[in-house]
PDB file of C-alpha atoms in Angstrom:
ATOM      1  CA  UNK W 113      19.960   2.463 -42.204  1.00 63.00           C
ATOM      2  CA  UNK W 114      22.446   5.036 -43.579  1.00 68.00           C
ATOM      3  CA  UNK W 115      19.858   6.442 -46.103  1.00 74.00           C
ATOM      4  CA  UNK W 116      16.928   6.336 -43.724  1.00 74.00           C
ATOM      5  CA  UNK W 117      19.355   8.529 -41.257  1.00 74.00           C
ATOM      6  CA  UNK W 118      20.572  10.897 -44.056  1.00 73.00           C
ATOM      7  CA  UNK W 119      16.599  11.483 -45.352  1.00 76.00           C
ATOM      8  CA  UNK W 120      16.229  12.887 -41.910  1.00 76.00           C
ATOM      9  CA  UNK W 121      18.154  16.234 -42.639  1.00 77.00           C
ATOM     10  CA  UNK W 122      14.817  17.104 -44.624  1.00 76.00           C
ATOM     11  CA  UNK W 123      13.121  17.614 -41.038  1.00 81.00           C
ATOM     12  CA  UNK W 124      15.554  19.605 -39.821  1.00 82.00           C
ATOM     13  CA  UNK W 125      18.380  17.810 -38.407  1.00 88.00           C
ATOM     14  CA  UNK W 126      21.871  18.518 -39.074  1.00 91.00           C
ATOM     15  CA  UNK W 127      24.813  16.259 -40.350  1.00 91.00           C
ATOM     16  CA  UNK W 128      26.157  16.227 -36.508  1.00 95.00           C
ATOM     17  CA  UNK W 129      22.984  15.031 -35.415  1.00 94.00           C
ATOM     18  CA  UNK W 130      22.908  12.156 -37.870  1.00 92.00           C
ATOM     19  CA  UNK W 131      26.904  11.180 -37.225  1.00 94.00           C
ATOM     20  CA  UNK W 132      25.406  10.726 -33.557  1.00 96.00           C
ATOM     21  CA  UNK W 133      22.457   8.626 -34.632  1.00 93.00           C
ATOM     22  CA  UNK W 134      25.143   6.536 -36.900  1.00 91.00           C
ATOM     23  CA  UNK W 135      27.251   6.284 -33.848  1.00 95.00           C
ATOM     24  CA  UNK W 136      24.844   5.067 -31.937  1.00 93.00           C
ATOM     25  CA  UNK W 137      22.691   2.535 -33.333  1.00 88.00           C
ATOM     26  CA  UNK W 138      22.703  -0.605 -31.857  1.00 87.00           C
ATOM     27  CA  UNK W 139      24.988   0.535 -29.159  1.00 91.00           C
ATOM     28  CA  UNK W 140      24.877   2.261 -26.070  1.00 95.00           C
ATOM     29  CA  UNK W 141      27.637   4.956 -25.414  1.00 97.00           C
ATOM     30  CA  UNK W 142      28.507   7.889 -23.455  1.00 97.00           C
ATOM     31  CA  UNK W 143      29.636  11.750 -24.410  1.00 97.00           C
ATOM     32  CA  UNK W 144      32.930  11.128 -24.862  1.00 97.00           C
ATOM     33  CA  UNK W 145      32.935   8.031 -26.255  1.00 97.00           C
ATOM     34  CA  UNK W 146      30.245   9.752 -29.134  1.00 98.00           C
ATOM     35  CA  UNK W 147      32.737  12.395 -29.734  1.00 97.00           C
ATOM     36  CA  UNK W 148      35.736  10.007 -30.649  1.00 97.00           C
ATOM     37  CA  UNK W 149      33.184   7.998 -32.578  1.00 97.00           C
ATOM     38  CA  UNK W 150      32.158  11.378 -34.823  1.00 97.00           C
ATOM     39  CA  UNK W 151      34.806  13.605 -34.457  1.00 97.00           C
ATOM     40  CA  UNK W 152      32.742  16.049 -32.957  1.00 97.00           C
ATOM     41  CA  UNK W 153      34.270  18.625 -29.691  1.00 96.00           C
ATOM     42  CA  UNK W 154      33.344  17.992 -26.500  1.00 93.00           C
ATOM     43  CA  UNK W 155      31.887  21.313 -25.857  1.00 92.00           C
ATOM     44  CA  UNK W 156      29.415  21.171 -28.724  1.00 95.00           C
ATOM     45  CA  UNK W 157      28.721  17.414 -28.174  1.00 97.00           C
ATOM     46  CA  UNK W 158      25.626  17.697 -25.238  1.00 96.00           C
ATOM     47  CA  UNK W 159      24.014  20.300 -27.344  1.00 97.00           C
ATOM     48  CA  UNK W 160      23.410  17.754 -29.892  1.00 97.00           C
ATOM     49  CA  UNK W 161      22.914  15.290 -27.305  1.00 97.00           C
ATOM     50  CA  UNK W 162      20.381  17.355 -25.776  1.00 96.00           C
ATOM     51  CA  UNK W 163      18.665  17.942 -29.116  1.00 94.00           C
ATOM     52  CA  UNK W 164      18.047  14.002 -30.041  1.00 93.00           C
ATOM     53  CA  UNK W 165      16.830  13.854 -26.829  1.00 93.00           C
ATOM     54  CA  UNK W 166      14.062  16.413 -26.750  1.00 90.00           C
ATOM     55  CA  UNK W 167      12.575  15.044 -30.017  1.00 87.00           C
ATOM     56  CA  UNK W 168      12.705  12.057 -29.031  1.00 87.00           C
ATOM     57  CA  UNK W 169      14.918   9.988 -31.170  1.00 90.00           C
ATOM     58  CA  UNK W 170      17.363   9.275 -28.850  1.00 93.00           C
ATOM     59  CA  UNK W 171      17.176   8.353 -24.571  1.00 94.00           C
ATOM     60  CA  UNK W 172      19.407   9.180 -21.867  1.00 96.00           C
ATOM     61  CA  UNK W 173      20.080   6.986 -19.169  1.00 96.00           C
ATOM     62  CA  UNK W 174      18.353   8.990 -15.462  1.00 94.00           C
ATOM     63  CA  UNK W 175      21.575   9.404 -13.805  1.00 92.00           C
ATOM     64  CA  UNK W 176      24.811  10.597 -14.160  1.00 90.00           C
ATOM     65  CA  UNK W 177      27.503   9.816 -16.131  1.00 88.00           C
ATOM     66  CA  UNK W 178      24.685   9.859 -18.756  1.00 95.00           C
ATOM     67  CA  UNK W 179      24.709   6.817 -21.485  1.00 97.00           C
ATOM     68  CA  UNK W 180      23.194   7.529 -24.672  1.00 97.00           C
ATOM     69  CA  UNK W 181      20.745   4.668 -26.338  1.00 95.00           C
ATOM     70  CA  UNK W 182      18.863   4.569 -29.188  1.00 89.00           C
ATOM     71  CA  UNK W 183      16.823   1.203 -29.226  1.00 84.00           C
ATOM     72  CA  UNK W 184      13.782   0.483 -31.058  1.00 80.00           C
ATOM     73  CA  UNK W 185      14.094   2.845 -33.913  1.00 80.00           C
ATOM     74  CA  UNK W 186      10.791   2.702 -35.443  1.00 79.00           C
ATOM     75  CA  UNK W 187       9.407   4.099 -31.890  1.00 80.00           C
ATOM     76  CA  UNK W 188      11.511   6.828 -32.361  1.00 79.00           C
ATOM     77  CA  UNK W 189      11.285   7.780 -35.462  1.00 83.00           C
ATOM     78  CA  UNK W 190       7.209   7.762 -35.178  1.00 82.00           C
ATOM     79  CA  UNK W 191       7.586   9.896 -32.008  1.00 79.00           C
ATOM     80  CA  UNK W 192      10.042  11.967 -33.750  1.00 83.00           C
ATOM     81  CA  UNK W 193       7.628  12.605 -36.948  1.00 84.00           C
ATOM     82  CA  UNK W 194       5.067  13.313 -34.610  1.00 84.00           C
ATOM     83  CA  UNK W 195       6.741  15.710 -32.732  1.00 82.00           C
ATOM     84  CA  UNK W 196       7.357  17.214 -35.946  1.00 83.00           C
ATOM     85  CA  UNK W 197       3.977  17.465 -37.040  1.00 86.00           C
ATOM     86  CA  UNK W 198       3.068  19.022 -33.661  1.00 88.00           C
ATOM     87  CA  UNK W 199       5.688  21.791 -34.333  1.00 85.00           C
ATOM     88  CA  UNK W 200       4.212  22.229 -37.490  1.00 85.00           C
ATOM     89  CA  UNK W 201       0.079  22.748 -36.331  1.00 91.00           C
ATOM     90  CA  UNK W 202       1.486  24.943 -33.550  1.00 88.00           C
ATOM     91  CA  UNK W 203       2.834  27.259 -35.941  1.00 84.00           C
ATOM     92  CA  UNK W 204      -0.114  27.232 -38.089  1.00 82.00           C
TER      93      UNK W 204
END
């Protein structure tokens, strides 16, 4: 799983982003317990949050405090690809 994770820097995704998708597979987790799991601040931890979320590898749970999943990984890595390739034909 490692690799697969890593191999998504090539798409734009940063090592913080891929500590959180380490972090988080097969568990379910809030903020703070993601930032003692990778070291990253609290104040910088919901912008990466917020990223995985908007391309759709990760899902937050609807309401407050917010729990951070990310189940069924081959779902989200085809919507993330495909998000991708949207980016991509909208810039073309």
């Amino acid at each position: 799983m490692n690799k697969l994770l890593e191999e998504l820097k090539g798409f734009g995704l940063k090592s913080k982003h891929i500590a959180i998708l380490e972090a988080l597979y097969g568990k379910k987790l809030d903020a703070l317990a993601i930032c003692r799991a990778t070291n990253i601040p609290k104040g910088r931890i919901y912008a990466y949050l917020n990223d995985l979320v908007a391309v759709g590898l990760i899902e937050r749970s609807p309401k407050k405090p917010y729990d951070y999943v990310m189940e069924n990984i081959s779902d989200h890595l085809s919507s993330f690809l495909k998000f991708k390739v949207d980016e991509l034909i909208k810039k073309q």
